[in-house]
């Protein structure tokens, strides 16, 4: 990138200029309006195109630049509420790629993946569920929209950075909490947690469950430095107690820095866990606090 220019400021100025042009502009025109050399601007344009902010279309010997559809000049943290509305509109209009690109652009503009998950994707999940319950959409359409939510979570949780001291295993005691656990998994992964999301484990909750869980811990963690947090999703108190008992047995055989949390309605009871809540944001905050205090 050229020296003397702030990338965010260049992006905002570029968006303002292109938003006023329906036909797009050439690199020469943009450089003139931006007060930059064409070579310097071309480097920014290449980077912005890779991040989905703009796109270039070759017309003869000239490349004409336009803004990507669905992109806007968001500022964070004040504009999270705007993104929530725009994302839901794109989801319900069937514009899956635009919805995912919107989230990518927001991260590029300074939004945090966790806040986007908590304040954009999860409200969208609740909205489309309400649409289904009120018969505004059918079952297949619900599945289609949920697929876009899952793809969005995968995009936000796609991080190559992993901290070996931050380990987590997620499991559901019933299949209905799939999106919820995937949201937590994506948020933690975006913050360098090593996450293993087991999905619905109700089919393997038998007398050998504590042995199976111990084998799983030995395979994915092996008692390495740091913490291992087990997060269990569901609403069945019996299932929570069952898993709590299994973890208590494992505690006698493995390192003590294994923590247990329940995400679901436990009637304000811990049921043998260290954390029980229905608030995903509190759960994520608790995980990070536990890691900071090890």
PDB file of C-alpha atoms in Angstrom:
ATOM      1  CA  UNK A   1       0.000   0.000   0.000  1.00  0.00           C
ATOM      2  CA  UNK A   2       1.118   3.545  -0.573  1.00  0.00           C
ATOM      3  CA  UNK A   3       2.517   5.523   2.319  1.00  0.00           C
ATOM      4  CA  UNK A   4       0.671   8.445   3.851  1.00  0.00           C
ATOM      5  CA  UNK A   5      -2.834   7.044   3.320  1.00  0.00           C
ATOM      6  CA  UNK A   6      -5.125   5.502   5.910  1.00  0.00           C
ATOM      7  CA  UNK A   7      -6.802   2.396   4.472  1.00  0.00           C
ATOM      8  CA  UNK A   8     -10.145   3.023   6.220  1.00  0.00           C
ATOM      9  CA  UNK A   9     -10.239   6.605   4.984  1.00  0.00           C
ATOM     10  CA  UNK A  10      -9.404   5.531   1.417  1.00  0.00           C
ATOM     11  CA  UNK A  11     -12.181   2.924   1.572  1.00  0.00           C
ATOM     12  CA  UNK A  12     -14.749   5.430   2.862  1.00  0.00           C
ATOM     13  CA  UNK A  13     -13.824   8.044   0.236  1.00  0.00           C
ATOM     14  CA  UNK A  14     -13.914   5.427  -2.507  1.00  0.00           C
ATOM     15  CA  UNK A  15     -17.375   4.264  -1.432  1.00  0.00           C
ATOM     16  CA  UNK A  16     -18.729   7.807  -1.358  1.00  0.00           C
ATOM     17  CA  UNK A  17     -17.434   8.490  -4.876  1.00  0.00           C
ATOM     18  CA  UNK A  18     -18.632   5.214  -6.403  1.00  0.00           C
ATOM     19  CA  UNK A  19     -22.050   5.449  -4.718  1.00  0.00           C
ATOM     20  CA  UNK A  20     -22.655   8.621  -6.742  1.00  0.00           C
ATOM     21  CA  UNK A  21     -21.865   6.885 -10.040  1.00  0.00           C
ATOM     22  CA  UNK A  22     -24.397   4.473 -11.526  1.00  0.00           C
ATOM     23  CA  UNK A  23     -22.160   3.444 -14.452  1.00  0.00           C
ATOM     24  CA  UNK A  24     -18.967   3.051 -12.428  1.00  0.00           C
ATOM     25  CA  UNK A  25     -15.639   4.781 -12.966  1.00  0.00           C
ATOM     26  CA  UNK A  26     -12.277   3.948 -14.481  1.00  0.00           C
ATOM     27  CA  UNK A  27      -9.109   3.840 -12.432  1.00  0.00           C
ATOM     28  CA  UNK A  28      -7.937   7.087 -13.996  1.00  0.00           C
ATOM     29  CA  UNK A  29     -11.184   8.866 -13.057  1.00  0.00           C
ATOM     30  CA  UNK A  30     -11.100   7.499  -9.535  1.00  0.00           C
ATOM     31  CA  UNK A  31      -7.459   8.465  -9.048  1.00  0.00           C
ATOM     32  CA  UNK A  32      -8.257  12.003 -10.146  1.00  0.00           C
ATOM     33  CA  UNK A  33     -11.205  12.319  -7.766  1.00  0.00           C
ATOM     34  CA  UNK A  34      -9.274  10.703  -4.924  1.00  0.00           C
ATOM     35  CA  UNK A  35      -6.228  12.897  -5.448  1.00  0.00           C
ATOM     36  CA  UNK A  36      -3.963   9.849  -5.666  1.00  0.00           C
ATOM     37  CA  UNK A  37      -1.665   8.387  -8.278  1.00  0.00           C
ATOM     38  CA  UNK A  38      -3.227   5.689 -10.450  1.00  0.00           C
ATOM     39  CA  UNK A  39      -0.561   3.164  -9.384  1.00  0.00           C
ATOM     40  CA  UNK A  40      -1.153   3.760  -5.669  1.00  0.00           C
ATOM     41  CA  UNK A  41      -4.923   3.585  -6.054  1.00  0.00           C
ATOM     42  CA  UNK A  42      -4.680   0.361  -8.076  1.00  0.00           C
ATOM     43  CA  UNK A  43      -3.084  -1.347  -5.092  1.00  0.00           C
ATOM     44  CA  UNK A  44      -6.003  -0.330  -2.888  1.00  0.00           C
ATOM     45  CA  UNK A  45      -8.518  -1.387  -5.528  1.00  0.00           C
ATOM     46  CA  UNK A  46      -6.927  -4.832  -5.755  1.00  0.00           C
ATOM     47  CA  UNK A  47      -7.143  -5.255  -1.991  1.00  0.00           C
ATOM     48  CA  UNK A  48     -10.724  -3.936  -1.796  1.00  0.00           C
ATOM     49  CA  UNK A  49     -11.779  -6.265  -4.626  1.00  0.00           C
ATOM     50  CA  UNK A  50     -10.360  -9.249  -2.734  1.00  0.00           C
ATOM     51  CA  UNK A  51     -12.414  -8.246   0.301  1.00  0.00           C
ATOM     52  CA  UNK A  52     -15.604  -7.820  -1.718  1.00  0.00           C
ATOM     53  CA  UNK A  53     -15.883  -4.044  -1.407  1.00  0.00           C
ATOM     54  CA  UNK A  54     -15.642  -3.269  -5.144  1.00  0.00           C
ATOM     55  CA  UNK A  55     -15.406  -5.168  -8.403  1.00  0.00           C
ATOM     56  CA  UNK A  56     -13.772  -4.309 -11.695  1.00  0.00           C
ATOM     57  CA  UNK A  57     -15.281  -5.085 -15.111  1.00  0.00           C
ATOM     58  CA  UNK A  58     -13.129  -4.993 -18.204  1.00  0.00           C
ATOM     59  CA  UNK A  59     -14.633  -2.820 -20.958  1.00  0.00           C
ATOM     60  CA  UNK A  60     -12.295  -2.673 -23.948  1.00  0.00           C
ATOM     61  CA  UNK A  61      -8.953  -1.391 -22.736  1.00  0.00           C
ATOM     62  CA  UNK A  62     -10.429   0.104 -19.554  1.00  0.00           C
ATOM     63  CA  UNK A  63     -11.412  -1.483 -16.227  1.00  0.00           C
ATOM     64  CA  UNK A  64     -14.575   0.100 -14.827  1.00  0.00           C
ATOM     65  CA  UNK A  65     -14.982  -0.079 -11.061  1.00  0.00           C
ATOM     66  CA  UNK A  66     -18.265  -0.389  -9.149  1.00  0.00           C
ATOM     67  CA  UNK A  67     -19.299  -1.081  -5.600  1.00  0.00           C
ATOM     68  CA  UNK A  68     -20.381  -4.620  -4.783  1.00  0.00           C
ATOM     69  CA  UNK A  69     -24.123  -4.941  -4.331  1.00  0.00           C
ATOM     70  CA  UNK A  70     -25.156  -4.855  -0.687  1.00  0.00           C
ATOM     71  CA  UNK A  71     -22.033  -3.031   0.482  1.00  0.00           C
ATOM     72  CA  UNK A  72     -22.322   0.143   2.488  1.00  0.00           C
ATOM     73  CA  UNK A  73     -19.952   2.338   4.433  1.00  0.00           C
ATOM     74  CA  UNK A  74     -20.582   1.013   7.953  1.00  0.00           C
ATOM     75  CA  UNK A  75     -18.841   2.377  11.007  1.00  0.00           C
ATOM     76  CA  UNK A  76     -18.483   0.268  14.132  1.00  0.00           C
ATOM     77  CA  UNK A  77     -19.588  -0.058  16.865  1.00  0.00           C
ATOM     78  CA  UNK A  78     -22.453   2.334  16.124  1.00  0.00           C
ATOM     79  CA  UNK A  79     -23.746   0.597  12.976  1.00  0.00           C
ATOM     80  CA  UNK A  80     -24.331  -2.961  14.213  1.00  0.00           C
ATOM     81  CA  UNK A  81     -28.091  -2.339  14.244  1.00  0.00           C
ATOM     82  CA  UNK A  82     -28.006  -1.329  10.564  1.00  0.00           C
ATOM     83  CA  UNK A  83     -26.226  -4.543   9.659  1.00  0.00           C
ATOM     84  CA  UNK A  84     -28.830  -6.622  11.510  1.00  0.00           C
ATOM     85  CA  UNK A  85     -31.623  -5.177   9.374  1.00  0.00           C
ATOM     86  CA  UNK A  86     -29.693  -5.368   6.097  1.00  0.00           C
ATOM     87  CA  UNK A  87     -28.617  -8.962   6.735  1.00  0.00           C
ATOM     88  CA  UNK A  88     -32.154 -10.142   7.508  1.00  0.00           C
ATOM     89  CA  UNK A  89     -33.491  -8.410   4.401  1.00  0.00           C
ATOM     90  CA  UNK A  90     -30.903 -10.174   2.239  1.00  0.00           C
ATOM     91  CA  UNK A  91     -31.598 -13.527   3.889  1.00  0.00           C
ATOM     92  CA  UNK A  92     -35.356 -13.363   3.362  1.00  0.00           C
ATOM     93  CA  UNK A  93     -34.937 -12.070  -0.202  1.00  0.00           C
ATOM     94  CA  UNK A  94     -32.893 -15.136  -1.097  1.00  0.00           C
ATOM     95  CA  UNK A  95     -29.672 -13.164  -1.564  1.00  0.00           C
ATOM     96  CA  UNK A  96     -27.451 -15.612   0.301  1.00  0.00           C
ATOM     97  CA  UNK A  97     -24.156 -14.593  -1.312  1.00  0.00           C
ATOM     98  CA  UNK A  98     -24.838 -10.915  -0.666  1.00  0.00           C
ATOM     99  CA  UNK A  99     -25.666 -11.664   2.980  1.00  0.00           C
ATOM    100  CA  UNK A 100     -22.397 -13.542   3.487  1.00  0.00           C
ATOM    101  CA  UNK A 101     -20.428 -10.862   1.633  1.00  0.00           C
ATOM    102  CA  UNK A 102     -22.020  -8.230   3.888  1.00  0.00           C
ATOM    103  CA  UNK A 103     -20.612  -9.948   6.977  1.00  0.00           C
ATOM    104  CA  UNK A 104     -17.179 -10.271   5.388  1.00  0.00           C
ATOM    105  CA  UNK A 105     -17.216  -6.560   4.584  1.00  0.00           C
ATOM    106  CA  UNK A 106     -18.248  -5.719   8.134  1.00  0.00           C
ATOM    107  CA  UNK A 107     -15.297  -7.639   9.573  1.00  0.00           C
ATOM    108  CA  UNK A 108     -13.046  -5.859   7.096  1.00  0.00           C
ATOM    109  CA  UNK A 109     -14.539  -2.553   8.313  1.00  0.00           C
ATOM    110  CA  UNK A 110     -13.780  -3.269  11.968  1.00  0.00           C
ATOM    111  CA  UNK A 111     -16.734  -5.316  13.264  1.00  0.00           C
ATOM    112  CA  UNK A 112     -15.937  -8.259  15.526  1.00  0.00           C
ATOM    113  CA  UNK A 113     -17.175 -11.721  14.500  1.00  0.00           C
ATOM    114  CA  UNK A 114     -18.649 -12.353  17.954  1.00  0.00           C
ATOM    115  CA  UNK A 115     -20.803  -9.223  17.910  1.00  0.00           C
ATOM    116  CA  UNK A 116     -21.940  -9.975  14.370  1.00  0.00           C
ATOM    117  CA  UNK A 117     -22.967 -13.450  15.504  1.00  0.00           C
ATOM    118  CA  UNK A 118     -24.766 -12.216  18.612  1.00  0.00           C
ATOM    119  CA  UNK A 119     -26.358  -9.103  17.111  1.00  0.00           C
ATOM    120  CA  UNK A 120     -26.938 -10.129  13.480  1.00  0.00           C
ATOM    121  CA  UNK A 121     -27.059 -13.879  12.894  1.00  0.00           C
ATOM    122  CA  UNK A 122     -28.824 -14.969  16.073  1.00  0.00           C
ATOM    123  CA  UNK A 123     -31.598 -12.334  15.739  1.00  0.00           C
ATOM    124  CA  UNK A 124     -32.026 -13.485  12.126  1.00  0.00           C
ATOM    125  CA  UNK A 125     -32.336 -17.072  13.366  1.00  0.00           C
ATOM    126  CA  UNK A 126     -35.082 -16.019  15.782  1.00  0.00           C
ATOM    127  CA  UNK A 127     -36.857 -14.017  13.077  1.00  0.00           C
ATOM    128  CA  UNK A 128     -36.990 -16.818  10.531  1.00  0.00           C
ATOM    129  CA  UNK A 129     -38.127 -19.281  13.200  1.00  0.00           C
ATOM    130  CA  UNK A 130     -40.970 -16.883  14.013  1.00  0.00           C
ATOM    131  CA  UNK A 131     -41.818 -16.674  10.316  1.00  0.00           C
ATOM    132  CA  UNK A 132     -42.043 -20.458  10.219  1.00  0.00           C
ATOM    133  CA  UNK A 133     -44.127 -20.685  13.393  1.00  0.00           C
ATOM    134  CA  UNK A 134     -46.575 -18.101  12.030  1.00  0.00           C
ATOM    135  CA  UNK A 135     -46.725 -20.004   8.714  1.00  0.00           C
ATOM    136  CA  UNK A 136     -45.216 -17.183   6.673  1.00  0.00           C
ATOM    137  CA  UNK A 137     -42.674 -19.645   5.274  1.00  0.00           C
ATOM    138  CA  UNK A 138     -42.742 -23.424   4.878  1.00  0.00           C
ATOM    139  CA  UNK A 139     -40.434 -26.106   6.185  1.00  0.00           C
ATOM    140  CA  UNK A 140     -38.203 -26.334   3.118  1.00  0.00           C
ATOM    141  CA  UNK A 141     -37.805 -22.556   2.967  1.00  0.00           C
ATOM    142  CA  UNK A 142     -36.887 -22.571   6.648  1.00  0.00           C
ATOM    143  CA  UNK A 143     -34.155 -25.128   5.944  1.00  0.00           C
ATOM    144  CA  UNK A 144     -32.894 -23.029   3.027  1.00  0.00           C
ATOM    145  CA  UNK A 145     -32.633 -19.884   5.156  1.00  0.00           C
ATOM    146  CA  UNK A 146     -30.989 -21.799   7.993  1.00  0.00           C
ATOM    147  CA  UNK A 147     -28.399 -23.079   5.533  1.00  0.00           C
ATOM    148  CA  UNK A 148     -27.405 -19.481   4.784  1.00  0.00           C
ATOM    149  CA  UNK A 149     -27.102 -18.840   8.527  1.00  0.00           C
ATOM    150  CA  UNK A 150     -24.806 -21.841   8.879  1.00  0.00           C
ATOM    151  CA  UNK A 151     -22.673 -20.701   5.946  1.00  0.00           C
ATOM    152  CA  UNK A 152     -22.468 -17.262   7.557  1.00  0.00           C
ATOM    153  CA  UNK A 153     -21.294 -18.796  10.827  1.00  0.00           C
ATOM    154  CA  UNK A 154     -18.673 -20.820   8.986  1.00  0.00           C
ATOM    155  CA  UNK A 155     -17.406 -17.631   7.332  1.00  0.00           C
ATOM    156  CA  UNK A 156     -17.118 -15.724  10.606  1.00  0.00           C
ATOM    157  CA  UNK A 157     -15.594 -18.646  12.482  1.00  0.00           C
ATOM    158  CA  UNK A 158     -12.997 -19.428   9.834  1.00  0.00           C
ATOM    159  CA  UNK A 159      -9.785 -18.568  11.661  1.00  0.00           C
ATOM    160  CA  UNK A 160      -6.358 -20.066  11.059  1.00  0.00           C
ATOM    161  CA  UNK A 161      -5.135 -18.941  14.484  1.00  0.00           C
ATOM    162  CA  UNK A 162      -5.479 -21.493  17.287  1.00  0.00           C
ATOM    163  CA  UNK A 163      -4.287 -21.002  20.859  1.00  0.00           C
ATOM    164  CA  UNK A 164      -3.363 -24.410  22.299  1.00  0.00           C
ATOM    165  CA  UNK A 165      -4.339 -23.229  25.776  1.00  0.00           C
ATOM    166  CA  UNK A 166      -7.937 -22.519  24.689  1.00  0.00           C
ATOM    167  CA  UNK A 167      -9.845 -25.770  24.168  1.00  0.00           C
ATOM    168  CA  UNK A 168     -13.548 -26.451  24.004  1.00  0.00           C
ATOM    169  CA  UNK A 169     -15.922 -29.333  23.238  1.00  0.00           C
ATOM    170  CA  UNK A 170     -19.548 -28.562  22.408  1.00  0.00           C
ATOM    171  CA  UNK A 171     -22.372 -31.092  22.485  1.00  0.00           C
ATOM    172  CA  UNK A 172     -26.158 -31.036  22.213  1.00  0.00           C
ATOM    173  CA  UNK A 173     -28.477 -33.238  24.234  1.00  0.00           C
ATOM    174  CA  UNK A 174     -31.088 -32.782  21.511  1.00  0.00           C
ATOM    175  CA  UNK A 175     -30.929 -31.889  17.802  1.00  0.00           C
ATOM    176  CA  UNK A 176     -32.986 -28.689  18.018  1.00  0.00           C
ATOM    177  CA  UNK A 177     -30.102 -26.620  19.400  1.00  0.00           C
ATOM    178  CA  UNK A 178     -27.870 -27.043  16.337  1.00  0.00           C
ATOM    179  CA  UNK A 179     -27.749 -23.372  15.256  1.00  0.00           C
ATOM    180  CA  UNK A 180     -27.195 -22.251  18.829  1.00  0.00           C
ATOM    181  CA  UNK A 181     -24.157 -24.477  19.332  1.00  0.00           C
ATOM    182  CA  UNK A 182     -22.787 -23.560  15.907  1.00  0.00           C
ATOM    183  CA  UNK A 183     -23.069 -19.877  16.832  1.00  0.00           C
ATOM    184  CA  UNK A 184     -21.036 -20.394  19.993  1.00  0.00           C
ATOM    185  CA  UNK A 185     -18.522 -22.532  18.092  1.00  0.00           C
ATOM    186  CA  UNK A 186     -18.034 -19.867  15.417  1.00  0.00           C
ATOM    187  CA  UNK A 187     -17.618 -17.122  17.998  1.00  0.00           C
ATOM    188  CA  UNK A 188     -15.007 -19.051  19.964  1.00  0.00           C
ATOM    189  CA  UNK A 189     -13.130 -20.106  16.832  1.00  0.00           C
ATOM    190  CA  UNK A 190     -12.933 -16.481  15.719  1.00  0.00           C
ATOM    191  CA  UNK A 191     -11.138 -15.837  19.027  1.00  0.00           C
ATOM    192  CA  UNK A 192      -8.541 -18.595  18.454  1.00  0.00           C
ATOM    193  CA  UNK A 193     -10.273 -21.315  20.486  1.00  0.00           C
ATOM    194  CA  UNK A 194      -9.707 -24.922  19.449  1.00  0.00           C
ATOM    195  CA  UNK A 195     -13.338 -26.040  19.157  1.00  0.00           C
ATOM    196  CA  UNK A 196     -14.714 -29.524  18.577  1.00  0.00           C
ATOM    197  CA  UNK A 197     -18.472 -29.411  17.966  1.00  0.00           C
ATOM    198  CA  UNK A 198     -19.887 -32.908  18.471  1.00  0.00           C
ATOM    199  CA  UNK A 199     -23.506 -32.082  17.595  1.00  0.00           C
ATOM    200  CA  UNK A 200     -26.324 -34.224  19.005  1.00  0.00           C
ATOM    201  CA  UNK A 201     -24.950 -36.804  21.481  1.00  0.00           C
ATOM    202  CA  UNK A 202     -28.290 -38.048  22.807  1.00  0.00           C
ATOM    203  CA  UNK A 203     -27.844 -41.312  20.904  1.00  0.00           C
ATOM    204  CA  UNK A 204     -24.624 -42.209  22.761  1.00  0.00           C
ATOM    205  CA  UNK A 205     -25.632 -41.194  26.273  1.00  0.00           C
ATOM    206  CA  UNK A 206     -25.466 -44.669  27.841  1.00  0.00           C
ATOM    207  CA  UNK A 207     -23.617 -46.441  30.656  1.00  0.00           C
ATOM    208  CA  UNK A 208     -20.350 -46.152  28.732  1.00  0.00           C
ATOM    209  CA  UNK A 209     -20.641 -42.416  28.146  1.00  0.00           C
ATOM    210  CA  UNK A 210     -18.023 -41.433  30.749  1.00  0.00           C
ATOM    211  CA  UNK A 211     -15.499 -43.804  29.137  1.00  0.00           C
ATOM    212  CA  UNK A 212     -16.300 -42.483  25.659  1.00  0.00           C
ATOM    213  CA  UNK A 213     -15.960 -38.900  26.862  1.00  0.00           C
ATOM    214  CA  UNK A 214     -12.630 -39.682  28.498  1.00  0.00           C
ATOM    215  CA  UNK A 215     -11.372 -41.211  25.227  1.00  0.00           C
ATOM    216  CA  UNK A 216     -12.553 -38.143  23.348  1.00  0.00           C
ATOM    217  CA  UNK A 217     -10.677 -35.837  25.718  1.00  0.00           C
ATOM    218  CA  UNK A 218      -7.569 -37.969  25.334  1.00  0.00           C
ATOM    219  CA  UNK A 219      -7.793 -37.700  21.571  1.00  0.00           C
ATOM    220  CA  UNK A 220      -8.442 -33.952  21.167  1.00  0.00           C
ATOM    221  CA  UNK A 221      -6.744 -32.520  24.246  1.00  0.00           C
ATOM    222  CA  UNK A 222      -4.439 -34.973  26.064  1.00  0.00           C
ATOM    223  CA  UNK A 223      -4.256 -32.702  29.086  1.00  0.00           C
ATOM    224  CA  UNK A 224      -2.135 -30.073  27.350  1.00  0.00           C
ATOM    225  CA  UNK A 225      -1.528 -26.745  29.112  1.00  0.00           C
ATOM    226  CA  UNK A 226      -4.496 -24.445  29.367  1.00  0.00           C
ATOM    227  CA  UNK A 227      -8.147 -25.233  29.883  1.00  0.00           C
ATOM    228  CA  UNK A 228     -10.731 -27.574  28.388  1.00  0.00           C
ATOM    229  CA  UNK A 229     -14.310 -26.337  28.598  1.00  0.00           C
ATOM    230  CA  UNK A 230     -17.218 -28.687  27.960  1.00  0.00           C
ATOM    231  CA  UNK A 231     -20.353 -26.818  26.880  1.00  0.00           C
ATOM    232  CA  UNK A 232     -23.611 -28.751  26.814  1.00  0.00           C
ATOM    233  CA  UNK A 233     -26.712 -27.395  25.055  1.00  0.00           C
ATOM    234  CA  UNK A 234     -30.276 -28.505  25.660  1.00  0.00           C
ATOM    235  CA  UNK A 235     -33.262 -28.255  27.942  1.00  0.00           C
ATOM    236  CA  UNK A 236     -33.460 -31.685  29.573  1.00  0.00           C
ATOM    237  CA  UNK A 237     -32.441 -31.520  33.237  1.00  0.00           C
ATOM    238  CA  UNK A 238     -31.935 -35.269  33.354  1.00  0.00           C
ATOM    239  CA  UNK A 239     -29.478 -35.097  30.474  1.00  0.00           C
ATOM    240  CA  UNK A 240     -27.592 -32.256  32.155  1.00  0.00           C
ATOM    241  CA  UNK A 241     -27.299 -34.251  35.386  1.00  0.00           C
ATOM    242  CA  UNK A 242     -26.176 -37.329  33.452  1.00  0.00           C
ATOM    243  CA  UNK A 243     -23.348 -35.464  31.747  1.00  0.00           C
ATOM    244  CA  UNK A 244     -22.398 -33.727  34.991  1.00  0.00           C
ATOM    245  CA  UNK A 245     -22.015 -37.122  36.646  1.00  0.00           C
ATOM    246  CA  UNK A 246     -19.823 -38.358  33.791  1.00  0.00           C
ATOM    247  CA  UNK A 247     -17.568 -35.295  34.022  1.00  0.00           C
ATOM    248  CA  UNK A 248     -17.297 -35.764  37.797  1.00  0.00           C
ATOM    249  CA  UNK A 249     -16.027 -39.303  37.204  1.00  0.00           C
ATOM    250  CA  UNK A 250     -13.503 -38.078  34.630  1.00  0.00           C
ATOM    251  CA  UNK A 251     -12.213 -35.408  37.028  1.00  0.00           C
ATOM    252  CA  UNK A 252     -10.811 -38.194  39.205  1.00  0.00           C
ATOM    253  CA  UNK A 253      -8.723 -39.550  36.312  1.00  0.00           C
ATOM    254  CA  UNK A 254      -7.671 -36.478  34.322  1.00  0.00           C
ATOM    255  CA  UNK A 255      -6.259 -32.976  35.002  1.00  0.00           C
ATOM    256  CA  UNK A 256      -8.473 -30.690  37.058  1.00  0.00           C
ATOM    257  CA  UNK A 257      -8.610 -27.870  34.521  1.00  0.00           C
ATOM    258  CA  UNK A 258     -11.688 -29.340  32.822  1.00  0.00           C
ATOM    259  CA  UNK A 259     -14.692 -27.031  33.186  1.00  0.00           C
ATOM    260  CA  UNK A 260     -18.362 -27.749  32.550  1.00  0.00           C
ATOM    261  CA  UNK A 261     -21.020 -25.283  31.389  1.00  0.00           C
ATOM    262  CA  UNK A 262     -24.691 -25.737  30.499  1.00  0.00           C
ATOM    263  CA  UNK A 263     -26.446 -23.576  27.924  1.00  0.00           C
ATOM    264  CA  UNK A 264     -30.167 -24.009  28.494  1.00  0.00           C
ATOM    265  CA  UNK A 265     -32.903 -23.512  31.054  1.00  0.00           C
ATOM    266  CA  UNK A 266     -31.790 -25.254  34.256  1.00  0.00           C
ATOM    267  CA  UNK A 267     -34.188 -23.410  36.555  1.00  0.00           C
ATOM    268  CA  UNK A 268     -31.275 -21.282  37.779  1.00  0.00           C
ATOM    269  CA  UNK A 269     -29.496 -24.395  39.090  1.00  0.00           C
ATOM    270  CA  UNK A 270     -25.901 -25.295  38.269  1.00  0.00           C
ATOM    271  CA  UNK A 271     -26.618 -29.047  38.335  1.00  0.00           C
ATOM    272  CA  UNK A 272     -22.961 -29.816  38.932  1.00  0.00           C
ATOM    273  CA  UNK A 273     -21.625 -27.368  36.368  1.00  0.00           C
ATOM    274  CA  UNK A 274     -19.681 -24.160  36.940  1.00  0.00           C
ATOM    275  CA  UNK A 275     -21.861 -22.106  34.594  1.00  0.00           C
ATOM    276  CA  UNK A 276     -25.504 -22.451  33.604  1.00  0.00           C
ATOM    277  CA  UNK A 277     -27.180 -19.829  31.443  1.00  0.00           C
ATOM    278  CA  UNK A 278     -29.507 -19.212  28.517  1.00  0.00           C
ATOM    279  CA  UNK A 279     -27.537 -16.091  27.551  1.00  0.00           C
ATOM    280  CA  UNK A 280     -24.979 -16.944  24.847  1.00  0.00           C
ATOM    281  CA  UNK A 281     -23.091 -13.667  25.292  1.00  0.00           C
ATOM    282  CA  UNK A 282     -22.576 -14.426  29.009  1.00  0.00           C
ATOM    283  CA  UNK A 283     -21.439 -17.937  28.145  1.00  0.00           C
ATOM    284  CA  UNK A 284     -18.802 -16.695  25.700  1.00  0.00           C
ATOM    285  CA  UNK A 285     -17.623 -14.062  28.163  1.00  0.00           C
ATOM    286  CA  UNK A 286     -17.365 -16.713  30.885  1.00  0.00           C
ATOM    287  CA  UNK A 287     -15.217 -18.936  28.661  1.00  0.00           C
ATOM    288  CA  UNK A 288     -12.774 -16.115  28.026  1.00  0.00           C
ATOM    289  CA  UNK A 289     -12.689 -15.195  31.718  1.00  0.00           C
ATOM    290  CA  UNK A 290     -11.915 -18.797  32.686  1.00  0.00           C
ATOM    291  CA  UNK A 291      -9.032 -18.851  30.201  1.00  0.00           C
ATOM    292  CA  UNK A 292      -7.649 -15.537  31.440  1.00  0.00           C
ATOM    293  CA  UNK A 293      -7.611 -16.822  35.025  1.00  0.00           C
ATOM    294  CA  UNK A 294      -5.878 -20.163  34.469  1.00  0.00           C
TER     295      UNK A 294
END
